[in-house]
mmCIF file of C-alpha atoms and ligand atoms in Angstrom:
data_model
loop_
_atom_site.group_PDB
_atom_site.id
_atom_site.type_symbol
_atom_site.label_atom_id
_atom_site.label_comp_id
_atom_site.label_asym_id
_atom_site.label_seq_id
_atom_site.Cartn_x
_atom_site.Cartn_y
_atom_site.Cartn_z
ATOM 1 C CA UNK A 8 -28.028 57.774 -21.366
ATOM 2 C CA UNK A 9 -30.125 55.438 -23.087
ATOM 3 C CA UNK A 10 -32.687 57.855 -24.509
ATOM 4 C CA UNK A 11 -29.485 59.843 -25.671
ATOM 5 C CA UNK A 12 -28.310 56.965 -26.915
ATOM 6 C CA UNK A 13 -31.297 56.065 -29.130
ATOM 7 C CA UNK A 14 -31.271 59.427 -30.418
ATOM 8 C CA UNK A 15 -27.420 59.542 -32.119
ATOM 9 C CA UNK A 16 -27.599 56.951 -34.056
ATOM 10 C CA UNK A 17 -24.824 54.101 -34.585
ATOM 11 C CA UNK A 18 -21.403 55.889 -34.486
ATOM 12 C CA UNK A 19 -22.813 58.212 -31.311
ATOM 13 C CA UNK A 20 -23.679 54.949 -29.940
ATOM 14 C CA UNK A 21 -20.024 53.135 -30.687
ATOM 15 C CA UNK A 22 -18.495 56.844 -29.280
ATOM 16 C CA UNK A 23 -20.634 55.959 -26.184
ATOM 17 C CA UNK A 24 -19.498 52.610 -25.570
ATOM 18 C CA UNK A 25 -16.204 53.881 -25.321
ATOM 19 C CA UNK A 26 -16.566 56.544 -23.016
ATOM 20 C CA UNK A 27 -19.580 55.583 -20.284
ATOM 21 C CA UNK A 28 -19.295 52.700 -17.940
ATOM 22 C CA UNK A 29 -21.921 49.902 -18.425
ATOM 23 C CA UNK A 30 -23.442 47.838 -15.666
ATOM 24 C CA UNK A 31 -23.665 44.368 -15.308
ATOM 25 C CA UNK A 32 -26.838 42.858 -16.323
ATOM 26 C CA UNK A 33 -26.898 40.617 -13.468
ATOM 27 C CA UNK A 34 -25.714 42.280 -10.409
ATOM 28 C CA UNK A 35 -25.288 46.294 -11.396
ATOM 29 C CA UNK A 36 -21.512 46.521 -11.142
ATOM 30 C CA UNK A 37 -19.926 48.772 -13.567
ATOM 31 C CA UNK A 38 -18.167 46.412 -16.463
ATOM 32 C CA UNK A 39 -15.817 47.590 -18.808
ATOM 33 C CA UNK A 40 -16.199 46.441 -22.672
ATOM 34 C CA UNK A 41 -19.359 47.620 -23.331
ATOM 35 C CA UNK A 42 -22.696 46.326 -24.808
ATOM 36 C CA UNK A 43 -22.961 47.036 -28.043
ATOM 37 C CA UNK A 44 -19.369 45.506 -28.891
ATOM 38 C CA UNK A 45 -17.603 41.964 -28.078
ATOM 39 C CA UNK A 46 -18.311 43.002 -24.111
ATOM 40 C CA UNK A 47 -19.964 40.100 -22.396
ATOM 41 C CA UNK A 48 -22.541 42.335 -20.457
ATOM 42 C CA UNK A 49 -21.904 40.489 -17.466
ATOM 43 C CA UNK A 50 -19.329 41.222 -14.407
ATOM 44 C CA UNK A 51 -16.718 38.019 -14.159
ATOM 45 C CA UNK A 52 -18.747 36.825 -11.027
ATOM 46 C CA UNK A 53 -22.166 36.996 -12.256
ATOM 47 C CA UNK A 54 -21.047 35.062 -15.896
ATOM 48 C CA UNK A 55 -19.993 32.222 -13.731
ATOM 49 C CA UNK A 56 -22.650 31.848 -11.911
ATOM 50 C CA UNK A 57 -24.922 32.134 -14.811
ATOM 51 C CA UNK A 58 -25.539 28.545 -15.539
ATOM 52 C CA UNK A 59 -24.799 28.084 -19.300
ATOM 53 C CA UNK A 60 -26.347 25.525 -20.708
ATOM 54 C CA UNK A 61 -23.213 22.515 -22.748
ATOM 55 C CA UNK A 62 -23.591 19.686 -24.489
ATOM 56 C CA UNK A 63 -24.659 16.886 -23.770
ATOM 57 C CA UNK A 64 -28.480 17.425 -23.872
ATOM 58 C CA UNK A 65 -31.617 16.099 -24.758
ATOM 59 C CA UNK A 66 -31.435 16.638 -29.167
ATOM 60 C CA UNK A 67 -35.404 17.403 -28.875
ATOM 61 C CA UNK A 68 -35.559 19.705 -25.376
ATOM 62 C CA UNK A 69 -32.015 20.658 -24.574
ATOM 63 C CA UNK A 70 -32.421 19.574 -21.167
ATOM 64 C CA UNK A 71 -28.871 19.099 -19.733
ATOM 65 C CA UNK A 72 -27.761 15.740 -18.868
ATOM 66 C CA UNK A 73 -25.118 15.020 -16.210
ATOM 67 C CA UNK A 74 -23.363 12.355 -17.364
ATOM 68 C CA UNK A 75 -21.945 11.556 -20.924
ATOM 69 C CA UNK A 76 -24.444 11.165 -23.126
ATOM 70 C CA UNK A 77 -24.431 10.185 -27.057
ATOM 71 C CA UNK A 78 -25.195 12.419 -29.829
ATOM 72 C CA UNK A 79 -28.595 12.177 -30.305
ATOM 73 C CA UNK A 80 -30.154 11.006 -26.940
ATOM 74 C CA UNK A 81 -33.414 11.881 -25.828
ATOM 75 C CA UNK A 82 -33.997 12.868 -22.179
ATOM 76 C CA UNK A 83 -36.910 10.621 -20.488
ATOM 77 C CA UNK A 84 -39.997 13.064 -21.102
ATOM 78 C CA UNK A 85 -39.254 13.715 -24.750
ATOM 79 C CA UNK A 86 -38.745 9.787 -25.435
ATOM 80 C CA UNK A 87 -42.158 9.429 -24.013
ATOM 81 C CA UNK A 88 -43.663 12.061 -25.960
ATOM 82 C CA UNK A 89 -41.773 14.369 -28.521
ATOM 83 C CA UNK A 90 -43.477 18.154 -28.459
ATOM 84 C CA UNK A 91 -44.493 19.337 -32.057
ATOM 85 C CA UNK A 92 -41.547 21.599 -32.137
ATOM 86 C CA UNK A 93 -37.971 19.336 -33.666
ATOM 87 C CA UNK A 94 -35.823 20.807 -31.447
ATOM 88 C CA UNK A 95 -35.384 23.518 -28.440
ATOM 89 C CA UNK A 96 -32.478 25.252 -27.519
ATOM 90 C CA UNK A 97 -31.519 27.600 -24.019
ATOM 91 C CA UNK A 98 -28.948 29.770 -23.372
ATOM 92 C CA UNK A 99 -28.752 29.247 -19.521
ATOM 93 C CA UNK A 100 -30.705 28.036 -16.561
ATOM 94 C CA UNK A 101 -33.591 29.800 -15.106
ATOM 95 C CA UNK A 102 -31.917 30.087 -11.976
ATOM 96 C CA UNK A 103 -31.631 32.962 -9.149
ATOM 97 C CA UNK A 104 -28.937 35.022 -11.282
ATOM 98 C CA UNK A 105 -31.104 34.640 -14.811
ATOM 99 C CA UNK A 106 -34.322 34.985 -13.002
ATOM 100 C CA UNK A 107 -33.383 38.394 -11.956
ATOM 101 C CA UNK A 108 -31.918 39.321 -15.146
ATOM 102 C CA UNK A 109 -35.000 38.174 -17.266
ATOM 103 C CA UNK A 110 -37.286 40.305 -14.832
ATOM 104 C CA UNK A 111 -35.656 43.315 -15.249
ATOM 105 C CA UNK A 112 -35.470 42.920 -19.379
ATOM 106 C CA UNK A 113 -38.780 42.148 -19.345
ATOM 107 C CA UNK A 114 -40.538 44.503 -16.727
ATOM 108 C CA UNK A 115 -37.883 46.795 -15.505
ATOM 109 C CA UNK A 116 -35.750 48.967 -17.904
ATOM 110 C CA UNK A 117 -32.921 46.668 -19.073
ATOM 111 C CA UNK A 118 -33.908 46.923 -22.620
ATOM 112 C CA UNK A 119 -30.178 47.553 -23.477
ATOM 113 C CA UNK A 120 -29.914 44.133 -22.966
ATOM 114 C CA UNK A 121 -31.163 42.751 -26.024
ATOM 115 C CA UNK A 122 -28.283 42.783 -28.561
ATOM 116 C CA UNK A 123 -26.244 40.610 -25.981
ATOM 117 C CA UNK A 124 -28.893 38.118 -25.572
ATOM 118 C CA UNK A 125 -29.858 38.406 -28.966
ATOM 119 C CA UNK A 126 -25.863 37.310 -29.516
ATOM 120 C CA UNK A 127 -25.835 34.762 -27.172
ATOM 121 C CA UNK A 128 -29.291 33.074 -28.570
ATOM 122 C CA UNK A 129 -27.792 33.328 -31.765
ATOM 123 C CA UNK A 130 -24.935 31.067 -30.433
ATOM 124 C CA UNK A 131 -27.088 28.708 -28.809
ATOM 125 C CA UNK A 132 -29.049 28.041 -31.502
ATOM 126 C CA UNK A 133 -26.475 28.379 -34.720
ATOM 127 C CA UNK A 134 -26.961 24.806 -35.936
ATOM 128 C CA UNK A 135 -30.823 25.565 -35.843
ATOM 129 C CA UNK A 136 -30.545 28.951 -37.431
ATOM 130 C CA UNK A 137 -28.227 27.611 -39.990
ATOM 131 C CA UNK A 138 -31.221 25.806 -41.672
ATOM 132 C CA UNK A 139 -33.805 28.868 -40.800
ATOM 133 C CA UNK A 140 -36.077 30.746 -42.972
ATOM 134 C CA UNK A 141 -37.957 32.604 -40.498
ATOM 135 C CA UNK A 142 -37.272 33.429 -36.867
ATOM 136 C CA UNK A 143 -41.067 34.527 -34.811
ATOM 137 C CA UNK A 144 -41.379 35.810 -31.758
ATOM 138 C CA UNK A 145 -44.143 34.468 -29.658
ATOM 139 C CA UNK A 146 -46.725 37.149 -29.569
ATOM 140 C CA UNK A 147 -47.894 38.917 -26.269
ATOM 141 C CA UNK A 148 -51.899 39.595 -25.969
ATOM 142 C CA UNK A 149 -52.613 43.351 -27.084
ATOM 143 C CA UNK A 150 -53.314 44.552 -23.277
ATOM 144 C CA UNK A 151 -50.072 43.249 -22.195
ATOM 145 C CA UNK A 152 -48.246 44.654 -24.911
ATOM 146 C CA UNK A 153 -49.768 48.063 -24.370
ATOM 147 C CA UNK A 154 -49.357 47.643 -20.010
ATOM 148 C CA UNK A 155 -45.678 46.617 -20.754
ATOM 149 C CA UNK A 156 -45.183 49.062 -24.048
ATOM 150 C CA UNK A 157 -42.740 46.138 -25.699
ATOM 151 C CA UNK A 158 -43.079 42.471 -26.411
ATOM 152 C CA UNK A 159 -39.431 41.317 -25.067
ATOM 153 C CA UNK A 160 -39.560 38.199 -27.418
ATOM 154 C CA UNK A 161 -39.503 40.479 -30.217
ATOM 155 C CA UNK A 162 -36.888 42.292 -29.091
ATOM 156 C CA UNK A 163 -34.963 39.275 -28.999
ATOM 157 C CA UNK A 164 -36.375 38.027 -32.472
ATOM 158 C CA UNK A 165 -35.072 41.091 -34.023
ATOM 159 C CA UNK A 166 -31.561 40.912 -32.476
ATOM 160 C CA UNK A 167 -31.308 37.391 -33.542
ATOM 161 C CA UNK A 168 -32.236 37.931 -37.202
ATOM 162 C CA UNK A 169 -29.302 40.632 -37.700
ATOM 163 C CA UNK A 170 -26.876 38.241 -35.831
ATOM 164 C CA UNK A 171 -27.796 35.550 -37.881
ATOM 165 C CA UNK A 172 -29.085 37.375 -41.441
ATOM 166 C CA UNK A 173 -32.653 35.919 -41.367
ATOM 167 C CA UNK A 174 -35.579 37.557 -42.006
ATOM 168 C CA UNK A 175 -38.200 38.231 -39.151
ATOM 169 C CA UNK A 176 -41.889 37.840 -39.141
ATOM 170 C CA UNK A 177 -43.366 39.020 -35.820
ATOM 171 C CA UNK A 178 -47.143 39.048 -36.641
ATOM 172 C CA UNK A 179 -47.678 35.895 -38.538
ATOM 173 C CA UNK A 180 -49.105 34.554 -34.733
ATOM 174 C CA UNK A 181 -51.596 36.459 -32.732
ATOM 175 C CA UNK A 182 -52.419 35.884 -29.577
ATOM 176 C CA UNK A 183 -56.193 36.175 -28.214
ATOM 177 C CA UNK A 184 -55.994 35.555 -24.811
ATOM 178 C CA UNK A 185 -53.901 36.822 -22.254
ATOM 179 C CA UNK A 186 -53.006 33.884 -20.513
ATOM 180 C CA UNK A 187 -52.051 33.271 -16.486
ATOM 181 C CA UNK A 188 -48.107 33.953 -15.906
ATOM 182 C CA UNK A 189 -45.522 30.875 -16.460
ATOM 183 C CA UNK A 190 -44.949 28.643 -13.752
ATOM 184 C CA UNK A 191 -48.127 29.346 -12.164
ATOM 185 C CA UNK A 192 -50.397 25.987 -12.996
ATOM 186 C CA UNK A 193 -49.193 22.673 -13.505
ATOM 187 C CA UNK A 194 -48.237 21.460 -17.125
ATOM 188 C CA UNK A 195 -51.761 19.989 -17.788
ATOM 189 C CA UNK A 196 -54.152 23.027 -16.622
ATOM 190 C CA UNK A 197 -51.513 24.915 -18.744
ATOM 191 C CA UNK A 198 -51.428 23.431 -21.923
ATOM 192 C CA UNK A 199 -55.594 23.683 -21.338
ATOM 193 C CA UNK A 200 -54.859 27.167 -20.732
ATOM 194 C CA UNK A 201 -52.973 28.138 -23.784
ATOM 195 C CA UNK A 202 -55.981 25.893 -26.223
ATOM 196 C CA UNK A 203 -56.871 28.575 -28.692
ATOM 197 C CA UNK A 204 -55.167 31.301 -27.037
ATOM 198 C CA UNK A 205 -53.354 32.101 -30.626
ATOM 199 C CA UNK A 206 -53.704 32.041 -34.231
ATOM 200 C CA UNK A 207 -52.102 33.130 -37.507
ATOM 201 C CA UNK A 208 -52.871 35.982 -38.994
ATOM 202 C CA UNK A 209 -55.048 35.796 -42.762
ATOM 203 C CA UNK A 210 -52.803 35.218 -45.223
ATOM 204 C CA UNK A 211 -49.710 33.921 -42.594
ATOM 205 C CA UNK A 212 -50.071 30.416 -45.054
ATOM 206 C CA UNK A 213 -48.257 31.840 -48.039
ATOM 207 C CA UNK A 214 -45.252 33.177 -45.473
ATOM 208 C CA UNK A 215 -44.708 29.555 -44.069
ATOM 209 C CA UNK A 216 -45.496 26.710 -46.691
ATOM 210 C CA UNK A 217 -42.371 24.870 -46.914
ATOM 211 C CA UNK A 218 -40.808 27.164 -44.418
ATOM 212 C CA UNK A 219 -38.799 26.448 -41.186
ATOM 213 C CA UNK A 220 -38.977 28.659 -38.630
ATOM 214 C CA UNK A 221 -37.506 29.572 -35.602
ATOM 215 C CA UNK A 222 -40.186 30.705 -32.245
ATOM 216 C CA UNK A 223 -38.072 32.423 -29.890
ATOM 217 C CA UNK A 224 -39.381 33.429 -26.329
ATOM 218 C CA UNK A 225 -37.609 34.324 -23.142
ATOM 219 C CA UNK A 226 -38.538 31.368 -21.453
ATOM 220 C CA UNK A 227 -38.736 27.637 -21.705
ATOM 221 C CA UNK A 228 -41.046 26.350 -18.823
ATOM 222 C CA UNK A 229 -43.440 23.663 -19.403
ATOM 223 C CA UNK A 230 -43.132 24.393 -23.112
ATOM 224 C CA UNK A 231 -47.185 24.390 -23.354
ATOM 225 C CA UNK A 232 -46.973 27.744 -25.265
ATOM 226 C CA UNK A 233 -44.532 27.229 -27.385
ATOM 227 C CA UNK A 234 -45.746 23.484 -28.135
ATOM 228 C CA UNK A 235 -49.291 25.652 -28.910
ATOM 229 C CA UNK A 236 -47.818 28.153 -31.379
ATOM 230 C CA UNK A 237 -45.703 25.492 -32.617
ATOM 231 C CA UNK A 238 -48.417 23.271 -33.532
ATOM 232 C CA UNK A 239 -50.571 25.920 -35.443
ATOM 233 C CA UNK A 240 -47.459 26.827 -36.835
ATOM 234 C CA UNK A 241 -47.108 23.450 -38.859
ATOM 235 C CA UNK A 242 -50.607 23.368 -39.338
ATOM 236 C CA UNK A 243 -49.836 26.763 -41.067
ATOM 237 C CA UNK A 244 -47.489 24.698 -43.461
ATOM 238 C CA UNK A 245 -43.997 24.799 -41.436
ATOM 239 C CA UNK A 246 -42.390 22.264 -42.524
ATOM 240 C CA UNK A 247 -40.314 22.287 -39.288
ATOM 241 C CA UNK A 248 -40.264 24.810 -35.777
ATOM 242 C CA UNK A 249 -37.790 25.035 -33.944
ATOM 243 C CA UNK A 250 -37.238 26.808 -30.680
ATOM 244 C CA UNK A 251 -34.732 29.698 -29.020
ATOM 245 C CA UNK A 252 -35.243 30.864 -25.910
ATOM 246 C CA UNK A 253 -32.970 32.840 -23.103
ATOM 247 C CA UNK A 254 -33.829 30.616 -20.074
ATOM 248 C CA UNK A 255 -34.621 27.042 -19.682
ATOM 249 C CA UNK A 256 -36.396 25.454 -16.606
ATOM 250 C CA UNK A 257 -34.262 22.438 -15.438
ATOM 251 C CA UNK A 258 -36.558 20.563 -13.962
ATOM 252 C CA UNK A 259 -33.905 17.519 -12.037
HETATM 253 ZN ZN1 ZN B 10 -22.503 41.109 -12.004
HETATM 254 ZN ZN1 ZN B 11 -35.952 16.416 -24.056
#
């Protein structure tokens, strides 16, 4: 269906919503409302046990606080240290249910995904968006790319710029290294790992003087990428970066 799908264009697609079942991202179960449209993508059960992220939360990280919180508090890590990027924002939790759905947009076949993440991101992050110039994916290294035959943050990038109407610029970054899976070593041997693993592309100066711009990525996790790209991004002349991704790691 899918490769049928790509081939008939936007009314054969809107035809098809109508008349195949879809399955839950999550779990597999056929879903009615479709992907494309206002359906959620996700069977009643699986959406709750998602783990949306809500206010309150940290105004830098987005980590989720507990309690009631004011507007404008910082959680304890980004009080001791803000990360060059102003501001992150998550969908959901990384948690057993997102986990598997991340995995199979990214490796498996769920590519018909996208355009309901790329809505939901654009939720999540609508007050950052508002102010946006650019939105970036964050690069994958060349042999990953061409092992994997799509960068999934671009996927997302693009979905998010026709939600929100802003333009995207996915090879302003490049990435020279491919560097050891999130999650693998602790936060300091990877933010060591990460040193120099990217760089803009000639020329990417002119694109973001005076510019803010949106990284997206599928995962927050130490951040140590995204702090890296955001970093050479203001070095670039960014005036601001802010970041979008799917997933957050809630760290308690
Ligand atoms: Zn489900
Ligand atoms: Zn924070």
């Amino acid at each position: 269906v899918r490769g049928l799908s790509g081939g008939v264009g936007w009314a054969g697609r809107c035809l098809l919503d109508l008349l195949l079942p879809h399955r839950c991202l999550a779990c597999g179960e056929i879903v009615g409302g479709g992907l494309g449209g206002g359906g959620t993508g996700l069977c009643p059960a699986c959406w709750a046990k998602m783990g949306f992220l809500t206010r309150p939360w940290c105004a830098c990280c987005g980590f989720p606080f507990s309690t009631a919180t004011p507007e404008g508090t910082l959680c304890l890590r980004c009080a001791e240290r803000r990360p060059p990027y102003r501001s992150a924002r998550s969908v959901f939790r990384y948690n057993e249910e997102s986990k598997g759905m991340i995995l199979r947009f990214k490796h498996g076949d769920r590519t018909d995904a996208a355009p309901v993440f790329g809505r939901w991101m654009a939720r999540a992050g609508a007050e950052i968006l508002a102010e946006a110039d650019l939105i970036l994916p964050v690069p994958l290294h060349r042999w990953r790319l061409a092992r994997r035959r799509y960068n999934q943050a671009a996927l997302l990038a693009w979905e998010i710029g026709k939600v929100s109407h802003r333009r995207v610029a996915p090879d302003l970054l490049r990435r020279h290294r491919a560097t050891a899976p999130q999650g693998s070593p602790g936060t300091g041997s990877r933010a060591r790992n990460v040193k120099g693993a990217f760089t803009l592309k000639a020329g990417a100066e002119e694109m973001l003087f005076g510019r803010q711009v949106v990284l997206v990525d599928d995962v927050l996790a130490s951040g140590s990428t995204l702090a890296e790209c955001s970093r050479l991004l203001r070095e670039g002349g960014a005036t601001a970066v802010d970041v979008l991704t799917l997933a957050m790691v809630v760290r308690d």
